[in-house]
PDB file of C-alpha atoms and ligand atoms in Angstrom:
ATOM      1  CA  MET A  18      19.663  45.579  28.683  1.00 52.00           C
ATOM      2  CA  GLU A  19      20.314  48.929  27.168  1.00 69.00           C
ATOM      3  CA  THR A  20      20.660  48.726  22.721  1.00 92.00           C
ATOM      4  CA  VAL A  21      21.647  45.343  21.041  1.00 95.00           C
ATOM      5  CA  ILE A  22      24.683  46.553  20.715  1.00 96.00           C
ATOM      6  CA  ASP A  23      24.858  46.545  24.318  1.00 95.00           C
ATOM      7  CA  CYS A  24      23.079  43.306  24.096  1.00 96.00           C
ATOM      8  CA  ILE A  25      25.226  41.335  21.630  1.00 97.00           C
ATOM      9  CA  LYS A  26      28.176  42.507  23.311  1.00 96.00           C
ATOM     10  CA  SER A  27      27.090  41.498  26.901  1.00 97.00           C
ATOM     11  CA  ARG A  28      25.977  37.640  25.842  1.00 98.00           C
ATOM     12  CA  ARG A  29      28.021  34.932  26.838  1.00 98.00           C
ATOM     13  CA  SER A  30      27.885  31.078  26.216  1.00 98.00           C
ATOM     14  CA  ILE A  31      26.341  29.265  29.398  1.00 98.00           C
ATOM     15  CA  ARG A  32      27.671  26.476  30.324  1.00 98.00           C
ATOM     16  CA  CYS A  33      26.539  25.315  33.356  1.00 98.00           C
ATOM     17  CA  PHE A  34      22.084  25.278  34.008  1.00 98.00           C
ATOM     18  CA  LYS A  35      19.585  25.223  36.842  1.00 98.00           C
ATOM     19  CA  PRO A  36      17.013  22.327  36.155  1.00 97.00           C
ATOM     20  CA  ASP A  37      14.250  24.902  35.983  1.00 98.00           C
ATOM     21  CA  MET A  38      11.729  25.710  33.164  1.00 98.00           C
ATOM     22  CA  ILE A  39      11.612  28.560  30.762  1.00 98.00           C
ATOM     23  CA  SER A  40       8.078  29.335  30.472  1.00 98.00           C
ATOM     24  CA  LYS A  41       6.599  29.172  27.624  1.00 98.00           C
ATOM     25  CA  ASP A  42       5.809  32.894  26.964  1.00 98.00           C
ATOM     26  CA  ILE A  43       9.666  33.129  27.222  1.00 98.00           C
ATOM     27  CA  ILE A  44       9.960  30.282  24.725  1.00 98.00           C
ATOM     28  CA  GLU A  45       7.622  32.071  22.533  1.00 98.00           C
ATOM     29  CA  LYS A  46       9.444  36.170  22.431  1.00 98.00           C
ATOM     30  CA  ILE A  47      12.746  34.143  21.621  1.00 98.00           C
ATOM     31  CA  VAL A  48      11.116  31.784  18.600  1.00 98.00           C
ATOM     32  CA  VAL A  49      10.127  35.263  17.622  1.00 98.00           C
ATOM     33  CA  ALA A  50      13.677  36.411  17.476  1.00 98.00           C
ATOM     34  CA  GLY A  51      15.478  34.385  14.848  1.00 98.00           C
ATOM     35  CA  LYS A  52      11.771  33.677  12.859  1.00 98.00           C
ATOM     36  CA  PHE A  53      12.434  37.481  11.688  1.00 98.00           C
ATOM     37  CA  ALA A  54      16.063  35.825  10.430  1.00 98.00           C
ATOM     38  CA  ALA A  55      17.260  37.825   7.863  1.00 98.00           C
ATOM     39  CA  THR A  56      17.399  35.201   4.933  1.00 98.00           C
ATOM     40  CA  GLY A  57      19.242  34.701   1.371  1.00 98.00           C
ATOM     41  CA  MET A  58      16.468  36.019  -0.774  1.00 98.00           C
ATOM     42  CA  ASN A  59      14.525  36.003   1.940  1.00 98.00           C
ATOM     43  CA  ARG A  60      14.238  32.079   0.892  1.00 98.00           C
ATOM     44  CA  GLN A  61      13.219  31.901   4.185  1.00 98.00           C
ATOM     45  CA  SER A  62      14.963  28.359   4.686  1.00 98.00           C
ATOM     46  CA  PRO A  63      15.517  27.810   8.256  1.00 98.00           C
ATOM     47  CA  ILE A  64      12.052  25.983  11.108  1.00 98.00           C
ATOM     48  CA  ILE A  65      13.103  25.717  14.516  1.00 99.00           C
ATOM     49  CA  ILE A  66      11.853  23.244  17.029  1.00 98.00           C
ATOM     50  CA  ALA A  67      11.362  23.768  20.490  1.00 98.00           C
ATOM     51  CA  VAL A  68      11.963  21.132  23.046  1.00 98.00           C
ATOM     52  CA  THR A  69      10.940  21.679  26.392  1.00 98.00           C
ATOM     53  CA  ASN A  70       9.462  17.528  26.540  1.00 98.00           C
ATOM     54  CA  LYS A  71      12.799  16.007  29.170  1.00 98.00           C
ATOM     55  CA  GLU A  72      12.385  12.751  27.233  1.00 98.00           C
ATOM     56  CA  VAL A  73      13.325  13.918  23.793  1.00 98.00           C
ATOM     57  CA  ARG A  74      15.765  16.655  25.045  1.00 98.00           C
ATOM     58  CA  ASP A  75      17.131  13.853  27.073  1.00 98.00           C
ATOM     59  CA  LYS A  76      17.194  11.995  23.503  1.00 97.00           C
ATOM     60  CA  LEU A  77      18.856  14.376  21.459  1.00 98.00           C
ATOM     61  CA  SER A  78      21.772  15.018  24.722  1.00 98.00           C
ATOM     62  CA  LYS A  79      22.860  10.949  24.575  1.00 98.00           C
ATOM     63  CA  LEU A  80      22.680  11.079  20.274  1.00 98.00           C
ATOM     64  CA  ASN A  81      25.060  14.684  20.548  1.00 98.00           C
ATOM     65  CA  ALA A  82      27.055  12.665  23.266  1.00 98.00           C
ATOM     66  CA  GLU A  83      27.231  10.024  21.177  1.00 98.00           C
ATOM     67  CA  ILE A  84      28.151  11.578  18.070  1.00 98.00           C
ATOM     68  CA  MET A  85      30.285  13.517  19.810  1.00 97.00           C
ATOM     69  CA  GLY A  86      31.669  10.120  21.125  1.00 97.00           C
ATOM     70  CA  ARG A  87      31.462  10.663  25.156  1.00 97.00           C
ATOM     71  CA  ASP A  88      29.680  10.242  27.979  1.00 97.00           C
ATOM     72  CA  ILE A  89      28.663  13.142  28.703  1.00 97.00           C
ATOM     73  CA  ASP A  90      25.635  16.233  28.773  1.00 98.00           C
ATOM     74  CA  PRO A  91      26.500  18.328  26.014  1.00 98.00           C
ATOM     75  CA  PHE A  92      24.102  20.389  26.503  1.00 98.00           C
ATOM     76  CA  TYR A  93      24.951  20.934  30.261  1.00 98.00           C
ATOM     77  CA  GLY A  94      21.692  20.373  32.304  1.00 98.00           C
ATOM     78  CA  ALA A  95      20.533  22.943  29.784  1.00 98.00           C
ATOM     79  CA  PRO A  96      15.469  22.199  30.328  1.00 98.00           C
ATOM     80  CA  VAL A  97      15.221  23.463  26.341  1.00 99.00           C
ATOM     81  CA  VAL A  98      16.478  22.913  23.581  1.00 99.00           C
ATOM     82  CA  LEU A  99      15.532  25.376  20.801  1.00 99.00           C
ATOM     83  CA  ILE A 100      17.360  23.018  17.221  1.00 99.00           C
ATOM     84  CA  VAL A 101      17.562  25.399  14.119  1.00 99.00           C
ATOM     85  CA  LEU A 102      17.129  23.494  10.577  1.00 98.00           C
ATOM     86  CA  ALA A 103      17.297  24.601   7.206  1.00 98.00           C
ATOM     87  CA  ASP A 104      16.507  23.503   3.770  1.00 98.00           C
ATOM     88  CA  LYS A 105      19.449  22.680   2.259  1.00 98.00           C
ATOM     89  CA  ASN A 106      18.310  23.910  -0.783  1.00 98.00           C
ATOM     90  CA  ALA A 107      18.375  26.601  -0.249  1.00 98.00           C
ATOM     91  CA  PRO A 108      22.331  27.632  -0.983  1.00 98.00           C
ATOM     92  CA  THR A 109      22.576  30.092   1.977  1.00 98.00           C
ATOM     93  CA  HIS A 110      20.999  27.393   3.395  1.00 98.00           C
ATOM     94  CA  ILE A 111      24.041  27.752   6.563  1.00 98.00           C
ATOM     95  CA  TYR A 112      24.478  31.225   6.811  1.00 98.00           C
ATOM     96  CA  ASP A 113      19.850  31.588   6.806  1.00 99.00           C
ATOM     97  CA  GLY A 114      19.960  28.679   9.613  1.00 99.00           C
ATOM     98  CA  SER A 115      23.483  30.923  11.723  1.00 99.00           C
ATOM     99  CA  LEU A 116      21.642  33.509  11.427  1.00 99.00           C
ATOM    100  CA  VAL A 117      18.437  32.219  13.419  1.00 99.00           C
ATOM    101  CA  MET A 118      21.303  30.889  15.703  1.00 99.00           C
ATOM    102  CA  GLY A 119      22.494  34.380  16.421  1.00 98.00           C
ATOM    103  CA  ASN A 120      19.047  36.427  16.838  1.00 98.00           C
ATOM    104  CA  LEU A 121      18.299  33.326  19.026  1.00 98.00           C
ATOM    105  CA  MET A 122      21.124  33.665  21.413  1.00 98.00           C
ATOM    106  CA  LEU A 123      21.019  37.664  21.404  1.00 98.00           C
ATOM    107  CA  ALA A 124      16.834  38.343  22.086  1.00 98.00           C
ATOM    108  CA  ALA A 125      17.280  34.913  24.916  1.00 98.00           C
ATOM    109  CA  HIS A 126      19.951  36.863  26.901  1.00 98.00           C
ATOM    110  CA  GLU A 127      18.101  39.664  25.775  1.00 97.00           C
ATOM    111  CA  LEU A 128      14.769  38.097  28.731  1.00 97.00           C
ATOM    112  CA  GLY A 129      17.656  36.692  30.768  1.00 98.00           C
ATOM    113  CA  VAL A 130      17.395  33.209  29.989  1.00 98.00           C
ATOM    114  CA  GLY A 131      21.821  31.998  29.790  1.00 98.00           C
ATOM    115  CA  SER A 132      22.096  30.035  26.322  1.00 98.00           C
ATOM    116  CA  CYS A 133      25.715  28.307  24.350  1.00 98.00           C
ATOM    117  CA  TRP A 134      25.412  27.326  20.590  1.00 99.00           C
ATOM    118  CA  ILE A 135      25.860  23.504  20.996  1.00 98.00           C
ATOM    119  CA  HIS A 136      26.916  22.008  17.469  1.00 98.00           C
ATOM    120  CA  ARG A 137      26.920  17.936  16.203  1.00 98.00           C
ATOM    121  CA  ALA A 138      23.038  19.337  14.699  1.00 98.00           C
ATOM    122  CA  LYS A 139      23.982  18.069  11.125  1.00 98.00           C
ATOM    123  CA  GLU A 140      24.564  14.689  12.136  1.00 98.00           C
ATOM    124  CA  GLU A 141      22.137  13.903  14.587  1.00 98.00           C
ATOM    125  CA  PHE A 142      19.370  15.053  11.614  1.00 98.00           C
ATOM    126  CA  GLU A 143      21.285  12.376   9.656  1.00 98.00           C
ATOM    127  CA  ARG A 144      20.816   9.515  11.976  1.00 97.00           C
ATOM    128  CA  PRO A 145      16.831   7.266  11.651  1.00 97.00           C
ATOM    129  CA  GLU A 146      16.743   8.661  15.295  1.00 97.00           C
ATOM    130  CA  GLY A 147      16.501  12.446  14.233  1.00 97.00           C
ATOM    131  CA  LEU A 148      15.169  12.038  11.347  1.00 97.00           C
ATOM    132  CA  GLU A 149      12.874   9.951  13.184  1.00 97.00           C
ATOM    133  CA  ILE A 150      11.317  13.733  15.202  1.00 97.00           C
ATOM    134  CA  LEU A 151      10.993  15.344  11.921  1.00 98.00           C
ATOM    135  CA  LYS A 152       8.735  12.541  11.120  1.00 97.00           C
ATOM    136  CA  SER A 153       6.694  12.852  14.067  1.00 97.00           C
ATOM    137  CA  LEU A 154       6.687  16.359  13.666  1.00 98.00           C
ATOM    138  CA  GLY A 155       4.800  16.271  10.095  1.00 98.00           C
ATOM    139  CA  ILE A 156       8.137  17.454   8.532  1.00 98.00           C
ATOM    140  CA  GLU A 157       8.667  17.266   5.040  1.00 96.00           C
ATOM    141  CA  GLY A 158      11.792  17.964   2.822  1.00 95.00           C
ATOM    142  CA  GLU A 159      14.939  18.102   3.049  1.00 97.00           C
ATOM    143  CA  TYR A 160      16.785  19.647   6.244  1.00 98.00           C
ATOM    144  CA  GLU A 161      20.519  19.660   7.283  1.00 98.00           C
ATOM    145  CA  GLY A 162      21.013  20.410  11.513  1.00 98.00           C
ATOM    146  CA  ILE A 163      22.420  23.882  11.701  1.00 99.00           C
ATOM    147  CA  GLY A 164      22.781  23.683  15.223  1.00 98.00           C
ATOM    148  CA  HIS A 165      20.992  23.296  18.699  1.00 98.00           C
ATOM    149  CA  CYS A 166      20.449  27.206  20.653  1.00 99.00           C
ATOM    150  CA  VAL A 167      19.839  24.859  24.947  1.00 99.00           C
ATOM    151  CA  LEU A 168      18.064  27.611  27.033  1.00 99.00           C
ATOM    152  CA  GLY A 169      17.225  28.053  30.634  1.00 98.00           C
ATOM    153  CA  TYR A 170      18.952  30.220  33.900  1.00 98.00           C
ATOM    154  CA  VAL A 171      22.123  30.702  34.555  1.00 98.00           C
ATOM    155  CA  ASP A 172      23.389  28.572  37.193  1.00 98.00           C
ATOM    156  CA  GLY A 173      26.869  30.375  39.020  1.00 96.00           C
ATOM    157  CA  GLU A 174      28.415  32.869  37.965  1.00 97.00           C
ATOM    158  CA  TYR A 175      27.679  34.886  34.974  1.00 97.00           C
ATOM    159  CA  PRO A 176      30.669  33.701  32.005  1.00 97.00           C
ATOM    160  CA  LYS A 177      33.504  37.006  30.798  1.00 95.00           C
ATOM    161  CA  ALA A 178      33.948  37.668  27.199  1.00 95.00           C
ATOM    162  CA  ALA A 179      37.347  36.516  26.528  1.00 95.00           C
ATOM    163  CA  PRO A 180      39.962  39.401  24.403  1.00 96.00           C
ATOM    164  CA  ARG A 181      38.936  39.687  21.796  1.00 96.00           C
ATOM    165  CA  LYS A 182      42.331  38.933  19.014  1.00 96.00           C
ATOM    166  CA  SER A 183      43.703  41.959  17.733  1.00 95.00           C
ATOM    167  CA  ASN A 184      43.135  42.371  14.222  1.00 95.00           C
ATOM    168  CA  TRP A 185      39.754  40.977  13.774  1.00 96.00           C
ATOM    169  CA  ILE A 186      39.083  44.904  12.302  1.00 97.00           C
ATOM    170  CA  TYR A 187      40.111  46.129   9.698  1.00 97.00           C
ATOM    171  CA  PHE A 188      39.279  49.860   7.954  1.00 97.00           C
ATOM    172  CA  ILE A 189      39.538  51.639   4.309  1.00 98.00           C
ATOM    173  CA  ASP A 190      38.578  55.067   5.027  1.00 97.00           C
TER     174      ASP A 190
HETATM  175  C1  FMN B 209      28.616  26.918  15.711  1.00 70.72           C
HETATM  176  C2  FMN B 209      29.597  26.978  16.806  1.00 70.72           C
HETATM  177  C3  FMN B 209      29.350  25.607  17.051  1.00 70.72           C
HETATM  178  C4  FMN B 209      29.667  25.170  18.793  1.00 70.72           C
HETATM  179  N1  FMN B 209      29.172  24.535  18.787  1.00 70.72           N
HETATM  180  C5  FMN B 209      29.405  24.015  20.699  1.00 70.72           C
HETATM  181  C6  FMN B 209      29.318  23.952  21.023  1.00 70.72           C
HETATM  182  O1  FMN B 209      29.157  21.711  21.263  1.00 70.72           O
HETATM  183  N2  FMN B 209      29.554  22.959  23.090  1.00 70.72           N
HETATM  184  C7  FMN B 209      30.115  23.981  23.370  1.00 70.72           C
HETATM  185  O2  FMN B 209      30.266  24.271  24.878  1.00 70.72           O
HETATM  186  N3  FMN B 209      29.327  25.265  22.600  1.00 70.72           N
HETATM  187  C8  FMN B 209      29.696  26.170  21.607  1.00 70.72           C
HETATM  188  N4  FMN B 209      29.842  26.437  20.592  1.00 70.72           N
HETATM  189  C9  FMN B 209      29.848  28.242  21.451  1.00 70.72           C
HETATM  190  C10 FMN B 209      31.623  28.314  21.775  1.00 70.72           C
HETATM  191  O3  FMN B 209      32.379  27.888  22.303  1.00 70.72           O
HETATM  192  C11 FMN B 209      31.396  29.961  22.404  1.00 70.72           C
HETATM  193  O4  FMN B 209      30.636  30.544  21.094  1.00 70.72           O
HETATM  194  C12 FMN B 209      33.179  30.666  21.896  1.00 70.72           C
HETATM  195  O5  FMN B 209      33.569  29.319  23.262  1.00 70.72           O
HETATM  196  C13 FMN B 209      32.566  32.100  22.744  1.00 70.72           C
HETATM  197  O6  FMN B 209      31.741  31.737  23.681  1.00 70.72           O
HETATM  198  P1  FMN B 209      30.950  33.088  23.701  1.00 70.72           P
HETATM  199  O7  FMN B 209      29.884  32.525  23.072  1.00 70.72           O
HETATM  200  O8  FMN B 209      31.443  33.332  25.439  1.00 70.72           O
HETATM  201  O9  FMN B 209      31.897  34.545  23.360  1.00 70.72           O
HETATM  202  C14 FMN B 209      29.564  27.240  19.734  1.00 70.72           C
HETATM  203  C15 FMN B 209      29.568  28.395  18.891  1.00 70.72           C
HETATM  204  C16 FMN B 209      29.696  28.163  17.481  1.00 70.72           C
HETATM  205  C17 FMN B 209      29.612  29.805  16.978  1.00 70.72           C
END
């Protein structure tokens, strides 16, 4: 990967993963990239929960599928799930958490790891099962689920970017 811009342009959402686990060393590099995202007034409102435990990963997948109302694995077989939540008391918490998600996906891509943003974290962490996970980690406070960044090695061909719409950018010179 040559530059950040190359990385941004070539990253795609992956929806088919090998079951192979990612090493702790690589996961740590990815979450550290999340930790250095900009946040409103440097409040650092987000937190990241890195799940590699298969039982917890499967429980989250089931919960997410239930919220979606479909009997599938919404994590596409990815072995690692990074959950981003953010402190609701920070007025910029959704923006803060979303930027963390962006950093995670880009860092993963630079390191040769596939990723996809999976939604419904908000609903998940409003449910007793989600709240129980926070409690088990001793996380106190009012956190809103922002997204799951699922990680794994890409199974199959790397997807191509959809064409960009024509009215993305306007210049005022
Ligand atoms: C807020 C948000 C929520 C998303 N939720 C899901 C999801 O639940 N499942 C999924 O497969 N992809 C999800 N995606 C990925 C988008 O579908 C994907 O980014 C989009 O199709 C563009 O593809 P690209 O990431 O390869 O450029 C989400 C992306 C964002 C930004």
